[in-house]
Amino acid sequence: MNKSRKVNWKQSVLTAVAKYSYEGSLDEHKDFIPLEIIPHGSQATYRCCVYREREILRNRVAWACGQASIYGDDGYVYTDEPVAVMNSACEGCPLQRYTVTSNCQHCVAQKCMEACRFDAITMTHQGAVINPEKCRECGMCAQACPYNAIADARRPCVRSCPVDAISVNKRNRRASIDYSRCISCGNCTVACPFGAISDVSMITDIIADIQNKDLQVYACFAPSMEGQFGSVNVGEMMKAIKLLGFDDVMEVSVGADATAYYEAQEAKEIAKEHGHMTTSCCPAFYNMVQKHFPDLMDRVSHTVSPMVATARFIKKMHPGAKVAFIGPCIAKKSEVRRYQKMNSEGADYAMTFEELEAMFKAKNIDPETIAAFDVQQGSVYGKNFAASGGVAAAVQQVLTEEKFDMPVSCLKCSGAAECKKSLMLLRAGRIDETMIEGMVCEGGCINGPGKVTDLRQSVGMRRQLMRSADERKIGENLQEYDFTDVDMKDHRR
């Protein structure tokens, strides 16, 4: 299945769920959404039959309503994890990881057979053959073949996971996620060609709170928004989001300025002690440290992320308000849950740009047709938190503004592989830099799994929109937005 079809199916369900949630008739309609998308008399598009396609849509409706079920030891159970495998959609990918291709020359050297320590390879008159019962998938045969005739056909979901959290049930070939290892980065949701791994939505709860007249509900969106919805600027996006029913909207770049300021204060102390620290803004990076490098948790900045900083600022100005974060990041949903479990103040909800687009469609709102003056709430440094290297640049800017006279160097990590390598070096005591900036998505948040626009297109448009930003300093901006009484500590246990 190509990507556009996958996205359209997911979007169709999210849009229908959002539409009926706004109308207050979701309970009456949600069982019929699959039939609305695939009416009676339709033919199967790409699955074995139309009935399985509708079953997948039923699961997608449940996921959109925040009710994801996974198959555990005791059968199906609901999960509050942000990412889950949709068993009805998983094709089981009956792939043997290493297979011999037609490039095999049936050579005399038979180096593949020599390299295999498990006697899994035999040579026939048609070439080498791998016995899947004996193969241990070590890959030595593929490395030994001089013709590159042995292909590594690892499943896309397994290959995409940077922390080996996805495994395959040998009996039914279905994928499953080990949540003790999962960092909620969302790579698998993008990698699966069948859309069988998906993030779980909070939009029904958000819409219910929006329609509750006794509640104030505010939205805050990530700086990576610019470039995601065509030429829509910050002011136009704020106006469009308010049309969804939110009381007001804020750009998270101002929270990014606050995060940069407080991380810079931490960096000063670390530099004086000739120590090392990491940033805390990327929740997938935070999860990676917490689950795979727990001995390094004391090196992670204790400053809250821009999302939490902005949410706390809004709640300071509007006590009792609910806050929904909007961005391209699936791991932000895990960050929301983490603060809730700690009983610590933060954002109440997180949703992706995909989900925002579905809400716009449900309400017939086109942000590109809305006219509004541009708005800038954060410095250009805060706005650039969305790109790899942006956090480090903002921290350096604070140190420059405060004329800090000690060197503070930063190792910038773009992508999970670089993050893992840097953390391993840090644990081994082989890092020279004062700070490690960790961003699990390559290129930064602008390349998050919940984006709606191709990266190349969004980067070009973002660059164009950013030209209108003024050159206010971080300290100057924080004087306008008073964070004095905002608690910027994460209070992790």
Tab-separated table of N, CA, C and O in Angstrom, residues 213-311:
chain	number	residue	atom	x	y	z
A	213	LYS	N	-18.867	23.787	28.551
A	213	LYS	CA	-18.937	25.222	28.798
A	213	LYS	C	-18.320	25.624	30.132
A	213	LYS	O	-18.057	26.813	30.380
A	214	ASP	N	-18.094	24.661	31.009
A	214	ASP	CA	-17.499	24.958	32.312
A	214	ASP	C	-15.982	24.922	32.279
A	214	ASP	O	-15.330	25.170	33.299
A	215	LEU	N	-15.412	24.617	31.112
A	215	LEU	CA	-13.962	24.510	31.003
A	215	LEU	C	-13.398	25.536	30.034
A	215	LEU	O	-14.040	25.902	29.049
A	216	GLN	N	-12.197	25.992	30.326
A	216	GLN	CA	-11.418	26.765	29.364
A	216	GLN	C	-10.371	25.826	28.784
A	216	GLN	O	-9.639	25.154	29.514
A	217	VAL	N	-10.294	25.763	27.463
A	217	VAL	CA	-9.347	24.872	26.809
A	217	VAL	C	-8.469	25.689	25.865
A	217	VAL	O	-8.976	26.379	24.979
A	218	TYR	N	-7.173	25.610	26.088
A	218	TYR	CA	-6.210	26.356	25.291
A	218	TYR	C	-5.371	25.388	24.451
A	218	TYR	O	-5.119	24.254	24.867
A	219	ALA	N	-4.959	25.856	23.307
A	219	ALA	CA	-4.074	25.070	22.447
A	219	ALA	C	-2.712	25.746	22.396
A	219	ALA	O	-2.608	26.973	22.486
A	220	CYS	N	-1.679	24.942	22.290
A	220	CYS	CA	-0.345	25.486	22.025
A	220	CYS	C	0.294	24.607	20.966
A	220	CYS	O	0.194	23.381	21.020
A	221	PHE	N	0.890	25.220	19.957
A	221	PHE	CA	1.439	24.423	18.863
A	221	PHE	C	2.937	24.613	18.730
A	221	PHE	O	3.495	25.664	19.056
A	222	ALA	N	3.580	23.559	18.264
A	222	ALA	CA	5.035	23.517	18.155
A	222	ALA	C	5.538	24.485	17.088
A	222	ALA	O	4.846	24.746	16.099
A	223	PRO	N	6.757	25.012	17.260
A	223	PRO	CA	7.333	25.906	16.241
A	223	PRO	C	7.495	25.236	14.883
A	223	PRO	O	7.634	25.921	13.870
A	224	SER	N	7.458	23.905	14.860
A	224	SER	CA	7.584	23.181	13.586
A	224	SER	C	6.345	23.326	12.717
A	224	SER	O	6.309	22.808	11.596
A	225	MET	N	5.312	24.031	13.194
A	225	MET	CA	4.109	24.230	12.404
A	225	MET	C	4.404	24.980	11.111
A	225	MET	O	3.847	24.658	10.046
A	226	GLU	N	5.294	25.972	11.175
A	226	GLU	CA	5.569	26.782	9.993
A	226	GLU	C	6.147	25.912	8.877
A	226	GLU	O	7.180	25.282	9.035
A	227	GLY	N	5.460	25.887	7.754
A	227	GLY	CA	5.861	25.068	6.626
A	227	GLY	C	5.033	23.811	6.468
A	227	GLY	O	5.059	23.171	5.428
A	228	GLN	N	4.264	23.448	7.508
A	228	GLN	CA	3.466	22.227	7.452
A	228	GLN	C	2.145	22.419	6.711
A	228	GLN	O	1.612	21.481	6.129
A	229	PHE	N	1.603	23.617	6.755
A	229	PHE	CA	0.299	23.885	6.142
A	229	PHE	C	0.447	24.954	5.054
A	229	PHE	O	-0.225	25.982	5.071
A	230	GLY	N	1.358	24.689	4.139
A	230	GLY	CA	1.564	25.635	3.048
A	230	GLY	C	2.135	26.947	3.545
A	230	GLY	O	3.037	26.988	4.374
A	231	SER	N	1.569	28.033	3.069
A	231	SER	CA	2.079	29.363	3.403
A	231	SER	C	1.418	29.947	4.647
A	231	SER	O	1.530	31.143	4.909
A	232	VAL	N	0.723	29.125	5.431
A	232	VAL	CA	0.012	29.608	6.619
A	232	VAL	C	1.020	30.108	7.654
A	232	VAL	O	1.921	29.369	8.068
A	233	ASN	N	0.856	31.369	8.073
A	233	ASN	CA	1.754	31.901	9.084
A	233	ASN	C	1.189	31.651	10.487
A	233	ASN	O	0.090	31.102	10.647
A	234	VAL	N	1.922	32.073	11.491
A	234	VAL	CA	1.533	31.800	12.876
A	234	VAL	C	0.196	32.454	13.214
A	234	VAL	O	-0.678	31.838	13.840
A	235	GLY	N	-0.001	33.692	12.793
A	235	GLY	CA	-1.259	34.386	13.092
A	235	GLY	C	-2.453	33.701	12.457
A	235	GLY	O	-3.519	33.558	13.077
A	236	GLU	N	-2.285	33.263	11.220
A	236	GLU	CA	-3.374	32.569	10.521
A	236	GLU	C	-3.671	31.217	11.171
A	236	GLU	O	-4.836	30.820	11.295
A	237	MET	N	-2.632	30.518	11.608
A	237	MET	CA	-2.847	29.238	12.276
A	237	MET	C	-3.564	29.442	13.610
A	237	MET	O	-4.452	28.652	13.967
A	238	MET	N	-3.202	30.478	14.334
A	238	MET	CA	-3.882	30.756	15.602
A	238	MET	C	-5.372	30.991	15.378
A	238	MET	O	-6.226	30.469	16.109
A	239	LYS	N	-5.675	31.761	14.357
A	239	LYS	CA	-7.078	32.058	14.054
A	239	LYS	C	-7.819	30.791	13.646
A	239	LYS	O	-8.964	30.560	14.073
A	240	ALA	N	-7.175	29.946	12.842
A	240	ALA	CA	-7.806	28.705	12.390
A	240	ALA	C	-8.069	27.767	13.564
A	240	ALA	O	-9.137	27.150	13.663
A	241	ILE	N	-7.111	27.655	14.473
A	241	ILE	CA	-7.275	26.754	15.622
A	241	ILE	C	-8.358	27.271	16.566
A	241	ILE	O	-9.131	26.489	17.136
A	242	LYS	N	-8.469	28.577	16.711
A	242	LYS	CA	-9.540	29.126	17.557
A	242	LYS	C	-10.914	28.796	16.978
A	242	LYS	O	-11.885	28.605	17.721
A	243	LEU	N	-10.998	28.697	15.648
A	243	LEU	CA	-12.267	28.330	15.023
A	243	LEU	C	-12.680	26.902	15.370
A	243	LEU	O	-13.850	26.534	15.224
A	244	LEU	N	-11.751	26.092	15.843
A	244	LEU	CA	-12.064	24.734	16.278
A	244	LEU	C	-12.742	24.721	17.643
A	244	LEU	O	-13.238	23.687	18.078
A	245	GLY	N	-12.746	25.876	18.316
A	245	GLY	CA	-13.427	25.967	19.595
A	245	GLY	C	-12.525	26.237	20.779
A	245	GLY	O	-13.010	26.362	21.917
A	246	PHE	N	-11.221	26.321	20.557
A	246	PHE	CA	-10.304	26.613	21.654
A	246	PHE	C	-10.484	28.063	22.111
A	246	PHE	O	-10.757	28.953	21.307
A	247	ASP	N	-10.299	28.286	23.404
A	247	ASP	CA	-10.460	29.640	23.947
A	247	ASP	C	-9.353	30.568	23.464
A	247	ASP	O	-9.586	31.757	23.233
A	248	ASP	N	-8.153	30.048	23.351
A	248	ASP	CA	-7.051	30.839	22.822
A	248	ASP	C	-5.923	29.890	22.422
A	248	ASP	O	-5.963	28.699	22.730
A	249	VAL	N	-4.929	30.460	21.755
A	249	VAL	CA	-3.847	29.650	21.192
A	249	VAL	C	-2.520	30.343	21.467
A	249	VAL	O	-2.438	31.576	21.456
A	250	MET	N	-1.493	29.548	21.690
A	250	MET	CA	-0.158	30.094	21.936
A	250	MET	C	0.870	29.282	21.166
A	250	MET	O	0.719	28.070	20.985
A	251	GLU	N	1.916	29.969	20.708
A	251	GLU	CA	3.010	29.276	20.041
A	251	GLU	C	4.027	28.835	21.091
A	251	GLU	O	4.411	29.602	21.975
A	252	VAL	N	4.477	27.589	20.989
A	252	VAL	CA	5.361	27.016	21.997
A	252	VAL	C	6.761	27.627	21.958
A	252	VAL	O	7.564	27.408	22.860
A	253	SER	N	7.052	28.433	20.955
A	253	SER	CA	8.373	29.055	20.867
A	253	SER	C	8.692	29.907	22.084
A	253	SER	O	9.860	30.022	22.473
A	254	VAL	N	7.675	30.502	22.699
A	254	VAL	CA	7.933	31.298	23.903
A	254	VAL	C	8.338	30.380	25.058
A	254	VAL	O	9.205	30.719	25.872
A	255	GLY	N	7.735	29.202	25.143
A	255	GLY	CA	8.167	28.222	26.132
A	255	GLY	C	9.567	27.722	25.829
A	255	GLY	O	10.342	27.397	26.738
A	256	ALA	N	9.916	27.659	24.536
A	256	ALA	CA	11.270	27.248	24.139
A	256	ALA	C	12.298	28.262	24.609
A	256	ALA	O	13.404	27.891	25.037
A	257	ASP	N	11.951	29.540	24.545
A	257	ASP	CA	12.860	30.567	25.065
A	257	ASP	C	13.116	30.353	26.553
A	257	ASP	O	14.252	30.468	27.034
A	258	ALA	N	12.045	30.043	27.291
A	258	ALA	CA	12.192	29.811	28.737
A	258	ALA	C	13.042	28.570	28.992
A	258	ALA	O	13.914	28.570	29.872
A	259	THR	N	12.808	27.515	28.230
A	259	THR	CA	13.596	26.294	28.384
A	259	THR	C	15.074	26.567	28.092
A	259	THR	O	15.959	26.101	28.827
A	260	ALA	N	15.343	27.328	27.032
A	260	ALA	CA	16.727	27.658	26.689
A	260	ALA	C	17.397	28.427	27.818
A	260	ALA	O	18.565	28.164	28.165
A	261	TYR	N	16.663	29.367	28.410
A	261	TYR	CA	17.235	30.172	29.494
A	261	TYR	C	17.616	29.291	30.679
A	261	TYR	O	18.730	29.377	31.212
A	262	TYR	N	16.697	28.429	31.103
A	262	TYR	CA	16.959	27.620	32.298
A	262	TYR	C	17.967	26.508	32.023
A	262	TYR	O	18.748	26.146	32.912
A	263	GLU	N	17.987	25.962	30.807
A	263	GLU	CA	19.022	24.979	30.490
A	263	GLU	C	20.392	25.649	30.428
A	263	GLU	O	21.407	25.025	30.770
A	264	ALA	N	20.424	26.910	30.027
A	264	ALA	CA	21.690	27.646	30.011
A	264	ALA	C	22.228	27.822	31.427
A	264	ALA	O	23.443	27.740	31.652
A	265	GLN	N	21.328	28.048	32.400
A	265	GLN	CA	21.773	28.180	33.791
A	265	GLN	C	22.361	26.854	34.285
A	265	GLN	O	23.364	26.836	35.007
A	266	GLU	N	21.724	25.751	33.876
A	266	GLU	CA	22.276	24.435	34.227
A	266	GLU	C	23.636	24.237	33.560
A	266	GLU	O	24.574	23.709	34.187
A	267	ALA	N	23.733	24.639	32.310
A	267	ALA	CA	24.978	24.467	31.561
A	267	ALA	C	26.126	25.245	32.209
A	267	ALA	O	27.282	24.783	32.203
A	268	LYS	N	25.816	26.393	32.768
A	268	LYS	CA	26.850	27.183	33.462
A	268	LYS	C	27.455	26.388	34.610
A	268	LYS	O	28.684	26.313	34.767
A	269	GLU	N	26.582	25.810	35.418
A	269	GLU	CA	27.065	25.050	36.573
A	269	GLU	C	27.837	23.811	36.126
A	269	GLU	O	28.866	23.457	36.707
A	270	ILE	N	27.346	23.155	35.082
A	270	ILE	CA	28.023	21.964	34.568
A	270	ILE	C	29.410	22.334	34.027
A	270	ILE	O	30.392	21.620	34.246
A	271	ALA	N	29.488	23.467	33.322
A	271	ALA	CA	30.765	23.904	32.758
A	271	ALA	C	31.770	24.214	33.867
A	271	ALA	O	32.966	23.891	33.750
A	272	LYS	N	31.302	24.828	34.943
A	272	LYS	CA	32.195	25.144	36.071
A	272	LYS	C	32.745	23.876	36.718
A	272	LYS	O	33.868	23.863	37.220
A	273	GLU	N	31.933	22.805	36.686
A	273	GLU	CA	32.343	21.536	37.292
A	273	GLU	C	33.043	20.608	36.289
A	273	GLU	O	33.416	19.489	36.633
A	274	HIS	N	33.178	21.087	35.047
A	274	HIS	CA	33.768	20.292	33.959
A	274	HIS	C	33.012	18.973	33.781
A	274	HIS	O	33.607	17.922	33.522
A	275	GLY	N	31.693	19.054	33.914
A	275	GLY	CA	30.848	17.879	33.775
A	275	GLY	C	30.145	17.828	32.425
A	275	GLY	O	30.550	18.511	31.464
A	276	HIS	N	29.109	17.018	32.360
A	276	HIS	CA	28.372	16.834	31.103
A	276	HIS	C	26.874	16.746	31.400
A	276	HIS	O	26.472	16.257	32.461
A	277	MET	N	26.075	17.203	30.447
A	277	MET	CA	24.620	17.140	30.573
A	277	MET	C	24.011	16.898	29.203
A	277	MET	O	24.684	17.028	28.182
A	278	THR	N	22.736	16.527	29.199
A	278	THR	CA	22.005	16.408	27.939
A	278	THR	C	20.772	17.297	28.003
A	278	THR	O	20.320	17.680	29.089
A	279	THR	N	20.225	17.591	26.851
A	279	THR	CA	18.967	18.333	26.805
A	279	THR	C	17.809	17.401	27.192
A	279	THR	O	17.974	16.183	27.248
A	280	SER	N	16.647	17.985	27.429
A	280	SER	CA	15.477	17.190	27.841
A	280	SER	C	14.259	17.462	26.973
A	280	SER	O	13.166	16.994	27.277
A	281	CYS	N	14.435	18.213	25.881
A	281	CYS	CA	13.287	18.673	25.092
A	281	CYS	C	12.618	17.569	24.290
A	281	CYS	O	11.396	17.542	24.154
A	282	CYS	N	13.405	16.659	23.725
A	282	CYS	CA	12.853	15.583	22.885
A	282	CYS	C	12.385	14.444	23.782
A	282	CYS	O	13.202	13.792	24.438
A	283	PRO	N	11.074	14.164	23.839
A	283	PRO	CA	10.588	13.113	24.732
A	283	PRO	C	11.055	11.718	24.346
A	283	PRO	O	11.233	10.857	25.218
A	284	ALA	N	11.279	11.466	23.050
A	284	ALA	CA	11.788	10.158	22.638
A	284	ALA	C	13.224	9.978	23.122
A	284	ALA	O	13.617	8.882	23.546
A	285	PHE	N	14.015	11.053	23.081
A	285	PHE	CA	15.377	11.007	23.612
A	285	PHE	C	15.341	10.792	25.118
A	285	PHE	O	16.108	9.984	25.662
A	286	TYR	N	14.461	11.492	25.795
A	286	TYR	CA	14.292	11.324	27.242
A	286	TYR	C	13.940	9.867	27.546
A	286	TYR	O	14.512	9.247	28.455
A	287	ASN	N	12.996	9.303	26.783
A	287	ASN	CA	12.603	7.908	26.992
A	287	ASN	C	13.766	6.954	26.729
A	287	ASN	O	13.896	5.925	27.397
A	288	MET	N	14.585	7.292	25.740
A	288	MET	CA	15.741	6.451	25.430
A	288	MET	C	16.704	6.392	26.611
A	288	MET	O	17.190	5.313	26.984
A	289	VAL	N	16.961	7.539	27.201
A	289	VAL	CA	17.850	7.570	28.365
A	289	VAL	C	17.219	6.808	29.525
A	289	VAL	O	17.861	5.970	30.168
A	290	GLN	N	15.951	7.086	29.787
A	290	GLN	CA	15.270	6.486	30.935
A	290	GLN	C	15.218	4.959	30.839
A	290	GLN	O	15.411	4.263	31.849
A	291	LYS	N	14.972	4.427	29.655
A	291	LYS	CA	14.777	2.984	29.511
A	291	LYS	C	16.044	2.215	29.139
A	291	LYS	O	16.147	1.021	29.457
A	292	HIS	N	16.981	2.881	28.460
A	292	HIS	CA	18.140	2.151	27.949
A	292	HIS	C	19.466	2.612	28.547
A	292	HIS	O	20.457	1.883	28.476
A	293	PHE	N	19.474	3.795	29.139
A	293	PHE	CA	20.667	4.306	29.802
A	293	PHE	C	20.275	4.913	31.153
A	293	PHE	O	20.579	6.082	31.424
A	294	PRO	N	19.589	4.152	32.008
A	294	PRO	CA	19.065	4.723	33.261
A	294	PRO	C	20.141	5.313	34.168
A	294	PRO	O	19.853	6.224	34.959
A	295	ASP	N	21.367	4.813	34.041
A	295	ASP	CA	22.454	5.339	34.866
A	295	ASP	C	22.855	6.756	34.457
A	295	ASP	O	23.612	7.419	35.189
A	296	LEU	N	22.339	7.228	33.316
A	296	LEU	CA	22.658	8.583	32.850
A	296	LEU	C	21.534	9.578	33.109
A	296	LEU	O	21.628	10.734	32.695
A	297	MET	N	20.466	9.151	33.794
A	297	MET	CA	19.337	10.048	34.004
A	297	MET	C	19.720	11.308	34.770
A	297	MET	O	19.135	12.376	34.564
A	298	ASP	N	20.714	11.202	35.639
A	298	ASP	CA	21.121	12.390	36.392
A	298	ASP	C	21.816	13.410	35.506
A	298	ASP	O	21.988	14.569	35.892
A	299	ARG	N	22.226	12.983	34.285
A	299	ARG	CA	22.862	13.924	33.354
A	299	ARG	C	21.830	14.659	32.493
A	299	ARG	O	22.182	15.636	31.833
A	300	VAL	N	20.582	14.194	32.488
A	300	VAL	CA	19.543	14.834	31.678
A	300	VAL	C	19.088	16.117	32.374
A	300	VAL	O	18.847	16.133	33.589
A	301	SER	N	18.984	17.185	31.599
A	301	SER	CA	18.538	18.471	32.145
A	301	SER	C	17.251	18.316	32.939
A	301	SER	O	16.343	17.585	32.552
A	302	HIS	N	17.192	18.997	34.062
A	302	HIS	CA	15.997	18.971	34.907
A	302	HIS	C	15.013	20.070	34.527
A	302	HIS	O	14.007	20.269	35.215
A	303	THR	N	15.299	20.780	33.464
A	303	THR	CA	14.382	21.801	32.962
A	303	THR	C	13.298	21.138	32.120
A	303	THR	O	13.572	20.218	31.358
A	304	VAL	N	12.077	21.604	32.262
A	304	VAL	CA	10.966	21.017	31.500
A	304	VAL	C	11.090	21.376	30.025
A	304	VAL	O	11.796	22.313	29.646
A	305	SER	N	10.400	20.631	29.199
A	305	SER	CA	10.401	20.878	27.758
A	305	SER	C	9.586	22.136	27.436
A	305	SER	O	8.795	22.604	28.270
A	306	PRO	N	9.743	22.688	26.232
A	306	PRO	CA	8.932	23.859	25.841
A	306	PRO	C	7.434	23.606	25.937
A	306	PRO	O	6.675	24.518	26.275
A	307	MET	N	6.990	22.385	25.626
A	307	MET	CA	5.555	22.077	25.745
A	307	MET	C	5.073	22.261	27.167
A	307	MET	O	4.050	22.918	27.417
A	308	VAL	N	5.799	21.686	28.122
A	308	VAL	CA	5.394	21.775	29.521
A	308	VAL	C	5.529	23.209	30.028
A	308	VAL	O	4.665	23.707	30.769
A	309	ALA	N	6.598	23.895	29.614
A	309	ALA	CA	6.787	25.292	30.027
A	309	ALA	C	5.618	26.160	29.562
A	309	ALA	O	5.080	26.973	30.327
A	310	THR	N	5.206	25.974	28.312
A	310	THR	CA	4.096	26.758	27.768
A	310	THR	C	2.794	26.411	28.466
A	310	THR	O	1.990	27.300	28.795
A	311	ALA	N	2.567	25.118	28.721
A	311	ALA	CA	1.346	24.694	29.409
A	311	ALA	C	1.284	25.292	30.813
A	311	ALA	O	0.230	25.768	31.255
